[in-house]
Every structure is written in C-alpha cells, then in structure tokens.
Short mmCIF file of N, CA, C and O in Angstrom, two decimals:
data_model
loop_
_atom_site.label_atom_id
_atom_site.label_comp_id
_atom_site.label_asym_id
_atom_site.label_seq_id
_atom_site.Cartn_x
_atom_site.Cartn_y
_atom_site.Cartn_z
N UNK L 243 32.82 -6.68 81.63
CA UNK L 243 33.16 -5.29 81.81
C UNK L 243 32.09 -4.38 81.35
O UNK L 243 31.39 -4.68 80.39
N UNK L 244 31.72 -3.42 81.88
CA UNK L 244 30.71 -2.61 81.84
C UNK L 244 31.50 -1.12 81.43
O UNK L 244 32.23 -0.54 82.26
N UNK L 245 31.30 -0.51 80.15
CA UNK L 245 31.83 0.96 80.06
C UNK L 245 31.56 1.85 81.14
O UNK L 245 30.41 2.04 81.41
N UNK L 246 32.44 2.69 81.50
CA UNK L 246 32.24 3.75 82.49
C UNK L 246 31.14 4.77 82.11
O UNK L 246 30.31 5.09 82.94
N UNK L 247 31.21 5.17 80.83
CA UNK L 247 30.09 6.09 80.44
C UNK L 247 28.66 5.36 80.60
O UNK L 247 27.87 6.11 80.82
N UNK L 248 28.61 4.13 80.39
CA UNK L 248 27.26 3.36 80.52
C UNK L 248 26.83 3.54 81.92
O UNK L 248 25.67 3.87 82.29
N UNK L 249 27.70 3.17 82.86
CA UNK L 249 27.42 3.27 84.40
C UNK L 249 27.02 4.66 84.77
O UNK L 249 26.10 5.14 85.38
N UNK L 250 27.70 5.69 84.24
CA UNK L 250 27.58 7.06 84.64
C UNK L 250 26.22 7.46 83.96
O UNK L 250 25.44 8.07 84.75
N UNK L 251 25.85 7.13 82.73
CA UNK L 251 24.61 7.42 82.03
C UNK L 251 23.51 6.68 82.99
O UNK L 251 22.31 7.21 83.20
N UNK L 252 23.77 5.51 83.42
CA UNK L 252 22.79 4.92 84.25
C UNK L 252 22.23 5.43 85.46
O UNK L 252 21.22 5.49 85.70
N UNK L 253 23.25 5.89 86.25
CA UNK L 253 23.13 6.49 87.60
C UNK L 253 22.87 7.86 87.59
O UNK L 253 22.23 8.39 88.45
N UNK L 254 23.42 8.60 86.58
CA UNK L 254 23.30 10.05 86.55
C UNK L 254 22.82 10.55 85.37
O UNK L 254 23.64 11.40 84.62
N UNK L 255 21.90 10.11 84.81
CA UNK L 255 21.39 10.47 83.54
C UNK L 255 21.13 11.93 83.25
O UNK L 255 21.09 12.40 82.05
N UNK L 256 20.61 12.45 84.32
CA UNK L 256 20.34 13.93 83.84
C UNK L 256 21.31 14.84 84.43
O UNK L 256 21.17 15.97 84.20
N UNK L 257 22.66 14.34 84.41
CA UNK L 257 23.81 15.16 84.58
C UNK L 257 24.70 15.31 83.40
O UNK L 257 24.60 14.30 82.58
N UNK L 258 25.55 16.26 83.28
CA UNK L 258 26.58 16.38 82.12
C UNK L 258 27.53 14.71 82.35
O UNK L 258 27.64 14.41 83.55
N UNK L 259 28.01 14.27 81.22
CA UNK L 259 28.78 13.21 81.22
C UNK L 259 29.93 13.37 82.16
O UNK L 259 30.20 12.35 82.90
N UNK L 260 30.68 14.47 82.05
CA UNK L 260 31.83 14.86 82.99
C UNK L 260 31.37 14.62 84.50
O UNK L 260 32.20 13.97 85.28
N UNK L 261 30.23 15.20 84.84
CA UNK L 261 29.94 15.02 86.36
C UNK L 261 29.61 13.72 86.58
O UNK L 261 29.88 13.15 87.69
N UNK L 262 28.83 13.04 85.65
CA UNK L 262 28.45 11.51 86.07
C UNK L 262 29.72 10.59 86.19
O UNK L 262 29.59 9.78 87.09
N UNK L 263 30.67 10.86 85.28
CA UNK L 263 31.91 10.06 85.52
C UNK L 263 32.72 10.49 86.70
O UNK L 263 33.18 9.63 87.42
N UNK L 264 32.69 11.73 87.06
CA UNK L 264 33.30 12.12 88.38
C UNK L 264 32.68 11.40 89.54
O UNK L 264 33.27 10.93 90.44
N UNK L 265 31.33 11.50 89.56
CA UNK L 265 30.47 10.74 90.57
C UNK L 265 30.88 9.29 90.72
O UNK L 265 30.94 8.73 91.54
N UNK L 266 30.90 8.75 89.39
CA UNK L 266 31.15 7.26 89.36
C UNK L 266 32.59 6.91 89.84
O UNK L 266 32.72 5.97 90.79
N UNK L 267 33.48 7.71 89.76
CA UNK L 267 34.87 7.56 90.25
C UNK L 267 34.83 7.72 91.76
O UNK L 267 35.50 6.82 92.31
N UNK L 268 34.11 8.57 92.31
CA UNK L 268 33.99 8.75 93.62
C UNK L 268 33.43 7.56 94.40
O UNK L 268 33.84 6.92 95.36
N UNK L 269 32.17 7.18 93.52
CA UNK L 269 31.61 5.80 94.16
C UNK L 269 32.63 4.50 94.07
O UNK L 269 32.47 3.81 95.18
N UNK L 270 33.25 4.60 93.11
CA UNK L 270 34.09 3.40 92.98
C UNK L 270 35.23 3.35 93.92
O UNK L 270 35.66 2.27 94.44
N UNK L 271 35.66 4.42 94.20
CA UNK L 271 36.78 4.63 95.17
C UNK L 271 36.20 4.16 96.63
O UNK L 271 36.90 3.46 97.45
N UNK L 272 34.94 4.62 96.91
CA UNK L 272 34.27 4.13 98.07
C UNK L 272 34.07 2.68 98.29
O UNK L 272 34.34 2.00 99.37
N UNK L 273 33.64 2.06 97.18
CA UNK L 273 33.47 0.74 97.12
C UNK L 273 34.74 0.07 97.40
O UNK L 273 34.72 -1.03 98.13
N UNK L 274 35.63 0.31 96.62
CA UNK L 274 37.11 -0.22 96.75
C UNK L 274 37.77 -0.14 98.15
O UNK L 274 38.41 -1.09 98.57
N UNK L 275 37.44 0.97 98.85
CA UNK L 275 37.96 1.13 100.42
C UNK L 275 37.18 0.36 101.20
O UNK L 275 37.86 -0.15 102.16
N UNK L 276 36.09 -0.07 100.87
CA UNK L 276 35.26 -0.96 101.74
C UNK L 276 35.33 -2.40 101.37
O UNK L 276 35.39 -3.36 102.38
N UNK L 277 35.46 -2.64 100.14
CA UNK L 277 35.56 -4.17 99.62
C UNK L 277 36.86 -4.01 98.71
O UNK L 277 36.67 -4.13 97.60
N UNK L 278 38.01 -4.13 99.47
CA UNK L 278 39.34 -4.18 98.52
C UNK L 278 39.38 -5.28 97.47
O UNK L 278 38.78 -6.42 97.88
N UNK L 279 39.70 -4.99 96.37
CA UNK L 279 39.91 -6.04 95.20
C UNK L 279 38.68 -6.62 94.91
O UNK L 279 38.68 -7.80 94.13
N UNK L 280 37.57 -6.01 94.89
CA UNK L 280 36.29 -6.52 94.51
C UNK L 280 35.87 -5.94 93.04
O UNK L 280 35.08 -6.50 92.39
N UNK L 281 36.46 -5.03 92.68
CA UNK L 281 36.31 -4.38 91.44
C UNK L 281 37.69 -4.36 90.73
O UNK L 281 38.71 -4.15 91.07
N UNK L 282 37.51 -4.60 89.22
CA UNK L 282 38.47 -4.28 88.27
C UNK L 282 38.16 -3.12 87.56
O UNK L 282 37.09 -3.10 86.86
N UNK L 283 38.92 -2.04 87.58
CA UNK L 283 38.32 -0.75 86.93
C UNK L 283 39.70 -0.09 86.14
O UNK L 283 40.91 -0.31 86.73
N UNK L 284 39.35 0.26 85.01
CA UNK L 284 40.51 1.00 84.22
C UNK L 284 39.84 2.38 83.73
O UNK L 284 38.65 2.60 84.25
N UNK L 285 40.37 3.07 82.93
CA UNK L 285 39.96 4.34 82.47
C UNK L 285 38.48 4.18 81.69
O UNK L 285 37.74 5.05 81.55
N UNK L 286 38.35 2.93 81.08
CA UNK L 286 37.19 2.79 80.24
C UNK L 286 36.24 1.83 80.82
O UNK L 286 34.88 1.85 80.45
N UNK L 287 36.55 0.88 81.53
CA UNK L 287 35.55 -0.26 81.98
C UNK L 287 35.54 -0.48 83.55
O UNK L 287 36.50 -0.12 84.01
N UNK L 288 34.56 -1.14 84.04
CA UNK L 288 34.45 -1.46 85.33
C UNK L 288 33.80 -2.99 85.34
O UNK L 288 32.90 -3.29 84.55
N UNK L 289 34.37 -3.87 86.16
CA UNK L 289 33.82 -5.06 86.42
C UNK L 289 34.06 -5.75 87.61
O UNK L 289 34.92 -5.30 88.28
N UNK L 290 33.31 -6.68 88.23
CA UNK L 290 33.41 -7.35 89.39
C UNK L 290 34.53 -8.33 89.33
O UNK L 290 34.73 -8.96 88.24
N UNK L 291 35.44 -8.40 90.37
CA UNK L 291 36.57 -9.19 90.39
C UNK L 291 36.26 -10.40 91.17
O UNK L 291 36.05 -10.34 92.20
N UNK L 292 36.00 -11.58 90.59
CA UNK L 292 35.67 -12.75 91.23
C UNK L 292 37.09 -13.30 91.91
O UNK L 292 38.20 -13.46 91.25
N UNK L 293 37.06 -13.59 93.10
CA UNK L 293 38.03 -14.10 93.79
C UNK L 293 37.36 -14.96 94.99
O UNK L 293 36.30 -14.99 95.27
N UNK L 294 38.26 -15.55 95.78
CA UNK L 294 37.96 -16.36 96.84
C UNK L 294 37.65 -15.49 97.97
O UNK L 294 36.92 -15.98 99.03
N UNK L 295 37.71 -14.15 98.04
CA UNK L 295 37.36 -13.20 99.08
C UNK L 295 36.04 -12.87 99.03
O UNK L 295 35.47 -12.33 99.96
N UNK L 296 35.28 -13.06 97.87
CA UNK L 296 33.89 -12.69 97.59
C UNK L 296 33.02 -13.56 97.10
O UNK L 296 33.55 -14.46 96.35
N UNK L 297 31.77 -13.73 97.39
CA UNK L 297 30.84 -14.68 96.90
C UNK L 297 29.57 -13.94 96.49
O UNK L 297 29.11 -13.25 97.10
N UNK L 298 29.24 -14.15 95.24
CA UNK L 298 28.04 -13.75 94.65
C UNK L 298 27.07 -14.85 94.45
O UNK L 298 27.35 -15.75 93.71
N UNK L 299 25.86 -14.73 94.80
CA UNK L 299 24.72 -15.73 94.88
C UNK L 299 24.35 -15.90 93.19
O UNK L 299 24.22 -17.08 92.87
N UNK L 300 24.55 -14.74 92.35
CA UNK L 300 24.24 -14.94 90.88
C UNK L 300 25.42 -15.91 90.21
O UNK L 300 24.96 -16.68 89.37
N UNK L 301 26.48 -15.74 90.62
CA UNK L 301 27.56 -16.53 90.06
C UNK L 301 27.56 -17.97 90.69
O UNK L 301 27.78 -18.97 89.90
N UNK L 302 27.14 -18.10 91.79
CA UNK L 302 27.10 -19.43 92.32
C UNK L 302 25.76 -20.17 91.84
O UNK L 302 25.93 -21.43 91.43
N UNK L 303 24.71 -19.41 91.48
CA UNK L 303 23.40 -20.00 90.89
C UNK L 303 23.88 -20.42 89.47
O UNK L 303 23.52 -21.58 89.02
N UNK L 304 24.62 -19.62 88.61
CA UNK L 304 25.08 -19.97 87.29
C UNK L 304 26.06 -21.29 87.21
O UNK L 304 25.80 -22.16 86.47
N UNK L 305 27.02 -21.48 88.12
CA UNK L 305 27.75 -22.57 88.24
C UNK L 305 26.92 -23.80 88.65
O UNK L 305 27.12 -24.75 87.88
N UNK L 306 26.14 -23.73 89.46
CA UNK L 306 25.25 -24.82 89.89
C UNK L 306 24.26 -25.19 88.79
O UNK L 306 24.13 -26.40 88.55
N UNK L 307 23.71 -24.34 88.21
CA UNK L 307 22.71 -24.61 87.23
C UNK L 307 23.58 -25.44 85.99
O UNK L 307 22.92 -26.10 85.33
N UNK L 308 24.79 -24.85 85.61
CA UNK L 308 25.34 -25.39 84.58
C UNK L 308 25.95 -26.99 84.93
O UNK L 308 26.11 -27.68 84.05
N UNK L 309 26.10 -27.22 86.26
CA UNK L 309 26.40 -28.62 86.41
C UNK L 309 25.29 -29.48 86.03
O UNK L 309 25.46 -30.71 85.49
N UNK L 310 24.01 -29.15 86.26
CA UNK L 310 22.77 -29.77 85.82
C UNK L 310 22.51 -31.16 86.60
O UNK L 310 21.37 -31.59 86.30
N UNK L 311 23.01 -31.47 87.63
CA UNK L 311 22.66 -32.73 88.22
C UNK L 311 21.59 -32.18 89.43
O UNK L 311 21.48 -31.16 89.64
N UNK L 312 20.71 -33.11 89.75
CA UNK L 312 19.81 -32.84 90.73
C UNK L 312 20.14 -32.18 92.05
O UNK L 312 19.58 -31.31 92.32
N UNK L 313 21.28 -32.65 92.64
CA UNK L 313 21.66 -31.75 93.78
C UNK L 313 22.18 -30.46 93.57
O UNK L 313 21.76 -29.51 94.37
N UNK L 314 22.86 -30.19 92.40
CA UNK L 314 23.27 -28.91 91.99
C UNK L 314 22.01 -28.03 91.70
O UNK L 314 22.14 -26.83 92.18
N UNK L 315 21.00 -28.53 90.97
CA UNK L 315 19.84 -27.79 90.71
C UNK L 315 19.14 -27.52 91.96
O UNK L 315 18.60 -26.19 92.12
N UNK L 316 19.07 -28.35 92.87
CA UNK L 316 18.29 -28.16 94.08
C UNK L 316 19.17 -26.86 94.87
O UNK L 316 18.46 -26.03 95.36
N UNK L 317 20.42 -27.00 94.85
CA UNK L 317 21.25 -25.94 95.49
C UNK L 317 21.00 -24.45 94.92
O UNK L 317 21.05 -23.60 95.54
N UNK L 318 21.04 -24.65 93.47
CA UNK L 318 20.68 -23.28 92.79
C UNK L 318 19.16 -22.84 93.21
O UNK L 318 19.16 -21.51 93.51
N UNK L 319 18.31 -23.57 93.19
CA UNK L 319 16.90 -23.10 93.51
C UNK L 319 16.95 -22.70 94.92
O UNK L 319 16.28 -21.60 95.16
N UNK L 320 17.65 -23.24 95.89
CA UNK L 320 17.59 -22.73 97.32
C UNK L 320 18.35 -21.31 97.40
O UNK L 320 18.04 -20.73 98.31
N UNK L 321 19.08 -21.06 96.41
CA UNK L 321 19.81 -19.61 96.49
C UNK L 321 18.79 -18.48 96.31
O UNK L 321 18.93 -17.37 96.73
N UNK L 322 17.65 -18.83 95.62
CA UNK L 322 16.71 -17.83 95.39
C UNK L 322 15.67 -17.52 96.50
O UNK L 322 15.11 -18.30 97.04
N UNK L 323 15.87 -16.08 97.12
CA UNK L 323 14.95 -16.11 98.15
C UNK L 323 14.28 -14.60 97.98
O UNK L 323 13.76 -14.02 98.73
N UNK L 324 14.15 -14.28 96.59
CA UNK L 324 13.42 -13.20 96.02
C UNK L 324 13.82 -12.53 94.98
O UNK L 324 14.73 -13.01 94.47
N UNK L 325 13.35 -11.59 94.60
CA UNK L 325 13.46 -11.11 93.46
C UNK L 325 14.87 -10.20 93.30
O UNK L 325 15.50 -9.91 94.41
N UNK L 326 15.67 -10.33 92.14
CA UNK L 326 17.09 -9.68 92.03
C UNK L 326 16.91 -8.37 92.54
O UNK L 326 16.33 -7.43 92.37
N UNK L 327 17.97 -8.10 93.39
CA UNK L 327 18.28 -6.90 94.31
C UNK L 327 16.90 -6.29 94.70
O UNK L 327 16.59 -5.23 94.56
N UNK L 328 16.26 -7.24 95.38
CA UNK L 328 14.97 -6.91 95.96
C UNK L 328 14.96 -5.66 97.10
O UNK L 328 16.06 -5.54 97.73
N UNK L 329 14.13 -4.75 96.89
CA UNK L 329 14.03 -3.40 97.64
C UNK L 329 14.91 -2.51 97.14
O UNK L 329 14.67 -1.34 97.73
N UNK L 330 15.53 -2.70 96.14
CA UNK L 330 16.58 -1.49 95.79
C UNK L 330 15.69 -0.81 94.49
O UNK L 330 15.07 -1.45 93.83
N UNK L 331 15.56 0.44 94.79
CA UNK L 331 14.96 1.29 93.80
C UNK L 331 15.74 2.74 93.68
O UNK L 331 16.10 3.22 94.74
N UNK L 332 16.01 3.37 92.56
CA UNK L 332 16.61 4.41 92.50
C UNK L 332 15.81 5.44 91.73
O UNK L 332 15.86 5.55 90.39
N UNK L 333 14.96 6.23 92.37
CA UNK L 333 14.00 7.11 91.79
C UNK L 333 14.83 8.18 90.99
O UNK L 333 16.03 8.54 91.33
N UNK L 334 14.42 8.50 89.82
CA UNK L 334 15.01 9.43 88.98
C UNK L 334 16.05 8.78 87.91
O UNK L 334 16.70 9.49 87.30
N UNK L 335 16.11 7.56 88.16
CA UNK L 335 17.12 6.79 87.10
C UNK L 335 16.36 5.86 86.46
O UNK L 335 16.33 4.43 86.52
N UNK L 336 15.50 6.27 85.39
CA UNK L 336 14.72 5.66 84.57
C UNK L 336 15.35 4.44 84.01
O UNK L 336 14.85 3.31 83.78
N UNK L 337 16.65 4.64 83.40
CA UNK L 337 17.33 3.62 82.66
C UNK L 337 17.68 2.55 83.46
O UNK L 337 17.60 1.44 83.14
N UNK L 338 18.16 2.91 84.86
CA UNK L 338 18.41 1.90 85.74
C UNK L 338 17.23 1.07 86.05
O UNK L 338 17.32 -0.19 86.16
N UNK L 339 16.27 1.74 86.43
CA UNK L 339 14.79 0.97 86.66
C UNK L 339 14.47 0.02 85.63
O UNK L 339 14.09 -1.10 85.89
N UNK L 340 14.86 0.26 84.30
CA UNK L 340 14.47 -0.64 83.21
C UNK L 340 15.53 -1.85 83.27
O UNK L 340 14.93 -2.84 82.98
N UNK L 341 16.59 -1.37 83.22
CA UNK L 341 17.68 -2.50 83.56
C UNK L 341 17.29 -3.54 84.65
O UNK L 341 17.34 -4.75 84.34
N UNK L 342 17.05 -2.87 85.68
CA UNK L 342 16.65 -3.66 86.92
C UNK L 342 15.41 -4.61 86.54
O UNK L 342 15.45 -5.68 87.03
N UNK L 343 14.31 -4.04 86.10
CA UNK L 343 13.19 -4.95 85.54
C UNK L 343 13.57 -5.99 84.83
O UNK L 343 13.03 -7.18 84.90
N UNK L 344 14.50 -5.74 83.80
CA UNK L 344 14.86 -6.74 82.82
C UNK L 344 15.72 -7.93 83.49
O UNK L 344 15.34 -8.98 83.51
N UNK L 345 16.61 -7.40 84.41
CA UNK L 345 17.42 -8.44 85.17
C UNK L 345 16.45 -9.22 86.17
O UNK L 345 16.67 -10.42 86.36
N UNK L 346 15.49 -8.66 86.82
CA UNK L 346 14.59 -9.27 87.71
C UNK L 346 13.89 -10.39 86.90
O UNK L 346 13.77 -11.52 87.39
N UNK L 347 13.43 -9.97 85.74
CA UNK L 347 12.62 -10.98 84.99
C UNK L 347 13.44 -12.09 84.49
O UNK L 347 13.04 -13.09 84.52
N UNK L 348 14.73 -11.81 84.03
CA UNK L 348 15.61 -12.83 83.57
C UNK L 348 15.95 -13.78 84.60
O UNK L 348 15.99 -15.01 84.33
N UNK L 349 16.27 -13.31 85.82
CA UNK L 349 16.68 -14.12 86.97
C UNK L 349 15.24 -15.21 87.51
O UNK L 349 15.44 -16.28 87.70
N UNK L 350 14.31 -14.52 87.51
CA UNK L 350 12.93 -15.23 87.72
C UNK L 350 12.72 -16.40 86.78
O UNK L 350 12.35 -17.42 87.31
N UNK L 351 12.93 -15.91 85.49
CA UNK L 351 12.85 -17.10 84.39
C UNK L 351 13.62 -18.18 84.58
O UNK L 351 13.33 -19.43 84.38
N UNK L 352 15.02 -17.66 84.80
CA UNK L 352 16.07 -18.96 85.16
C UNK L 352 15.61 -19.77 86.42
O UNK L 352 15.85 -21.00 86.30
N UNK L 353 15.28 -19.16 87.43
CA UNK L 353 14.89 -19.93 88.72
C UNK L 353 13.57 -20.74 88.26
O UNK L 353 13.61 -22.10 88.73
N UNK L 354 12.64 -20.29 87.61
CA UNK L 354 11.47 -21.01 87.24
C UNK L 354 11.94 -22.23 86.20
O UNK L 354 11.55 -23.47 86.46
N UNK L 355 12.79 -22.19 85.36
CA UNK L 355 13.50 -23.21 84.61
C UNK L 355 14.06 -24.32 85.46
O UNK L 355 13.89 -25.49 85.20
N UNK L 356 14.86 -23.92 86.46
CA UNK L 356 15.42 -24.76 87.40
C UNK L 356 14.44 -25.48 88.17
O UNK L 356 14.45 -26.83 88.23
N UNK L 357 13.46 -24.88 88.55
CA UNK L 357 12.28 -25.61 89.30
C UNK L 357 11.56 -26.67 88.54
O UNK L 357 11.13 -27.61 88.90
N UNK L 358 11.28 -25.99 87.30
CA UNK L 358 10.54 -26.92 86.39
C UNK L 358 11.29 -28.20 86.24
O UNK L 358 10.91 -29.49 86.04
N UNK L 359 12.74 -28.19 85.91
CA UNK L 359 13.63 -29.17 85.66
C UNK L 359 13.66 -30.04 86.93
O UNK L 359 13.31 -31.48 86.65
N UNK L 360 13.58 -29.61 88.12
CA UNK L 360 13.72 -30.46 89.32
C UNK L 360 12.35 -31.12 89.35
O UNK L 360 12.26 -32.27 89.81
N UNK L 361 11.24 -30.35 89.21
CA UNK L 361 10.00 -31.08 89.33
C UNK L 361 9.76 -32.20 88.40
O UNK L 361 9.46 -33.25 88.68
N UNK L 362 10.22 -32.05 87.11
CA UNK L 362 10.03 -33.08 86.01
C UNK L 362 11.00 -34.12 86.34
O UNK L 362 10.49 -35.14 86.15
N UNK L 363 12.14 -33.87 86.55
CA UNK L 363 13.23 -35.08 86.94
C UNK L 363 12.72 -35.86 88.10
O UNK L 363 12.75 -37.07 87.86
N UNK L 364 12.47 -35.27 89.25
CA UNK L 364 12.04 -35.98 90.16
C UNK L 364 10.75 -36.84 89.93
O UNK L 364 10.71 -37.98 90.43
N UNK L 365 9.78 -36.09 89.45
CA UNK L 365 8.47 -36.91 89.06
C UNK L 365 8.90 -38.13 88.29
O UNK L 365 8.30 -39.23 88.24
N UNK L 366 9.82 -38.07 87.18
CA UNK L 366 10.10 -39.01 86.22
C UNK L 366 10.94 -40.11 86.91
O UNK L 366 10.87 -41.24 86.34
N UNK L 367 11.38 -39.84 87.91
CA UNK L 367 12.10 -40.92 88.85
C UNK L 367 11.26 -41.42 89.67
O UNK L 367 11.71 -42.46 90.55
N UNK L 368 9.99 -41.27 89.92
CA UNK L 368 9.10 -41.72 90.73
C UNK L 368 9.26 -41.08 92.12
O UNK L 368 8.52 -41.38 93.20
N UNK L 369 9.91 -40.01 92.27
CA UNK L 369 10.17 -39.17 93.58
C UNK L 369 9.06 -38.00 93.67
O UNK L 369 9.39 -36.91 93.47
N UNK L 370 7.72 -38.56 93.85
CA UNK L 370 6.68 -37.57 93.71
C UNK L 370 6.62 -36.50 94.83
O UNK L 370 6.31 -35.36 94.62
N UNK L 371 7.10 -36.80 96.06
CA UNK L 371 7.08 -35.64 97.05
C UNK L 371 7.97 -34.78 96.72
O UNK L 371 7.82 -33.53 96.86
N UNK L 372 9.20 -34.98 96.23
CA UNK L 372 10.09 -33.72 95.75
C UNK L 372 9.62 -33.31 94.75
O UNK L 372 9.75 -31.99 94.67
N UNK L 373 9.03 -34.03 93.63
CA UNK L 373 8.53 -33.33 92.32
C UNK L 373 7.40 -32.40 92.87
O UNK L 373 7.43 -31.20 92.24
N UNK L 374 6.64 -32.74 93.76
CA UNK L 374 5.44 -31.92 94.17
C UNK L 374 6.01 -30.64 94.87
O UNK L 374 5.58 -29.61 94.64
N UNK L 375 7.06 -30.57 95.62
CA UNK L 375 7.48 -29.61 96.34
C UNK L 375 8.08 -28.62 95.37
O UNK L 375 7.80 -27.46 95.50
N UNK L 376 8.84 -29.05 94.51
CA UNK L 376 9.58 -28.20 93.52
C UNK L 376 8.36 -27.71 92.51
O UNK L 376 8.44 -26.36 92.22
N UNK L 377 7.31 -28.31 92.19
CA UNK L 377 6.18 -27.78 91.44
C UNK L 377 5.51 -26.55 92.35
O UNK L 377 4.96 -25.69 91.62
N UNK L 378 5.25 -26.94 93.44
CA UNK L 378 4.66 -25.84 94.54
C UNK L 378 5.55 -24.70 94.52
O UNK L 378 4.95 -23.42 94.36
N UNK L 379 6.82 -24.77 94.59
CA UNK L 379 7.70 -23.60 94.64
C UNK L 379 7.68 -22.94 93.19
O UNK L 379 7.71 -21.65 93.12
N UNK L 380 7.30 -23.59 92.10
CA UNK L 380 7.35 -23.04 90.75
C UNK L 380 5.99 -22.27 90.73
O UNK L 380 5.92 -21.22 90.28
N UNK L 381 4.94 -22.87 91.17
CA UNK L 381 3.65 -22.13 91.21
C UNK L 381 3.72 -20.91 92.10
O UNK L 381 2.97 -20.04 91.69
N UNK L 382 4.27 -20.85 93.15
CA UNK L 382 4.50 -19.69 94.05
C UNK L 382 5.27 -18.73 93.29
O UNK L 382 4.89 -17.49 93.53
N UNK L 383 6.22 -19.12 92.50
CA UNK L 383 6.87 -18.13 91.73
C UNK L 383 6.34 -17.52 90.37
O UNK L 383 6.24 -16.34 90.02
N UNK L 384 5.47 -18.47 89.85
CA UNK L 384 4.77 -18.29 88.60
C UNK L 384 3.40 -18.68 88.75
O UNK L 384 3.04 -19.75 88.21
N UNK L 385 2.53 -17.81 89.28
CA UNK L 385 1.02 -18.46 89.65
C UNK L 385 0.21 -18.58 88.28
O UNK L 385 -0.49 -19.24 88.19
#
C-alpha cells in the first residue's frame, strides 16, 4: 500500500496537498472505471489488487525468480523486454522521475542477476550454448 499523500506529492508536487489529493481521486476513479477491481483504495492508501483478472510482468518475474529452477529463471529473463516503464516520463515531476530511475536500476539489476545465474548454472552443467546465450544477454544489458 502507498499512502495517498505520497502519490499526490509524487505526481502533483507543485500543487497544494488538497488539490493533489483531489486530482489523485479523479485519476483513481478513471482507472477503476476502465480496469474494475484492479485497485484497492481507502481514505489513506492505494495498492494494486492482484487477481486472476490482471497480470503484471513484475509480479510474474518475482514469482519465477523465487522458484529458482532453470526453467523458471529462463521464463523470468524472457519477461524483460526493456527498462521498467520504458518511454514513460512525467516532466515537472522531479520526485517521480527520481523514483522511476531507482526502479529502473533495481529491475535492471534483478534481471542481470537472473542472467548471471542462468549463464553460470548452464555452464556448470556443460550446457555451453545456453550459458553463452545468457552471457551475451547479460553483456547486452550490462556492457
């Protein structure tokens, strides 16, 4: 759960808190009308509601990474198709941009860790082609 005031400050940092919270309520209503039951919100917090109706790549990545077997790790790595929220930028929202940069770095590091694990484990099993493929993916991510 994320406090509503944190979200309002993140997206409307240059406005009064009351106006930011009003804007946030409006946005949350719009999201909920287009994606019913995707959010759990009360007067104080907002969070994504995980259900069978919605799929998030970051949740799937975390689940696959936690399993730790080669197949799951390969599936997790395959989910990575670019930086976190690639192409999204909110000019005038410095705090959001700072948060976004941190999240992009955190996810890049997690993917790099999975690729390293795949390359190491495949190579250790004598599966050099697979190990090299993952090592190349890692080098493309972390030159």
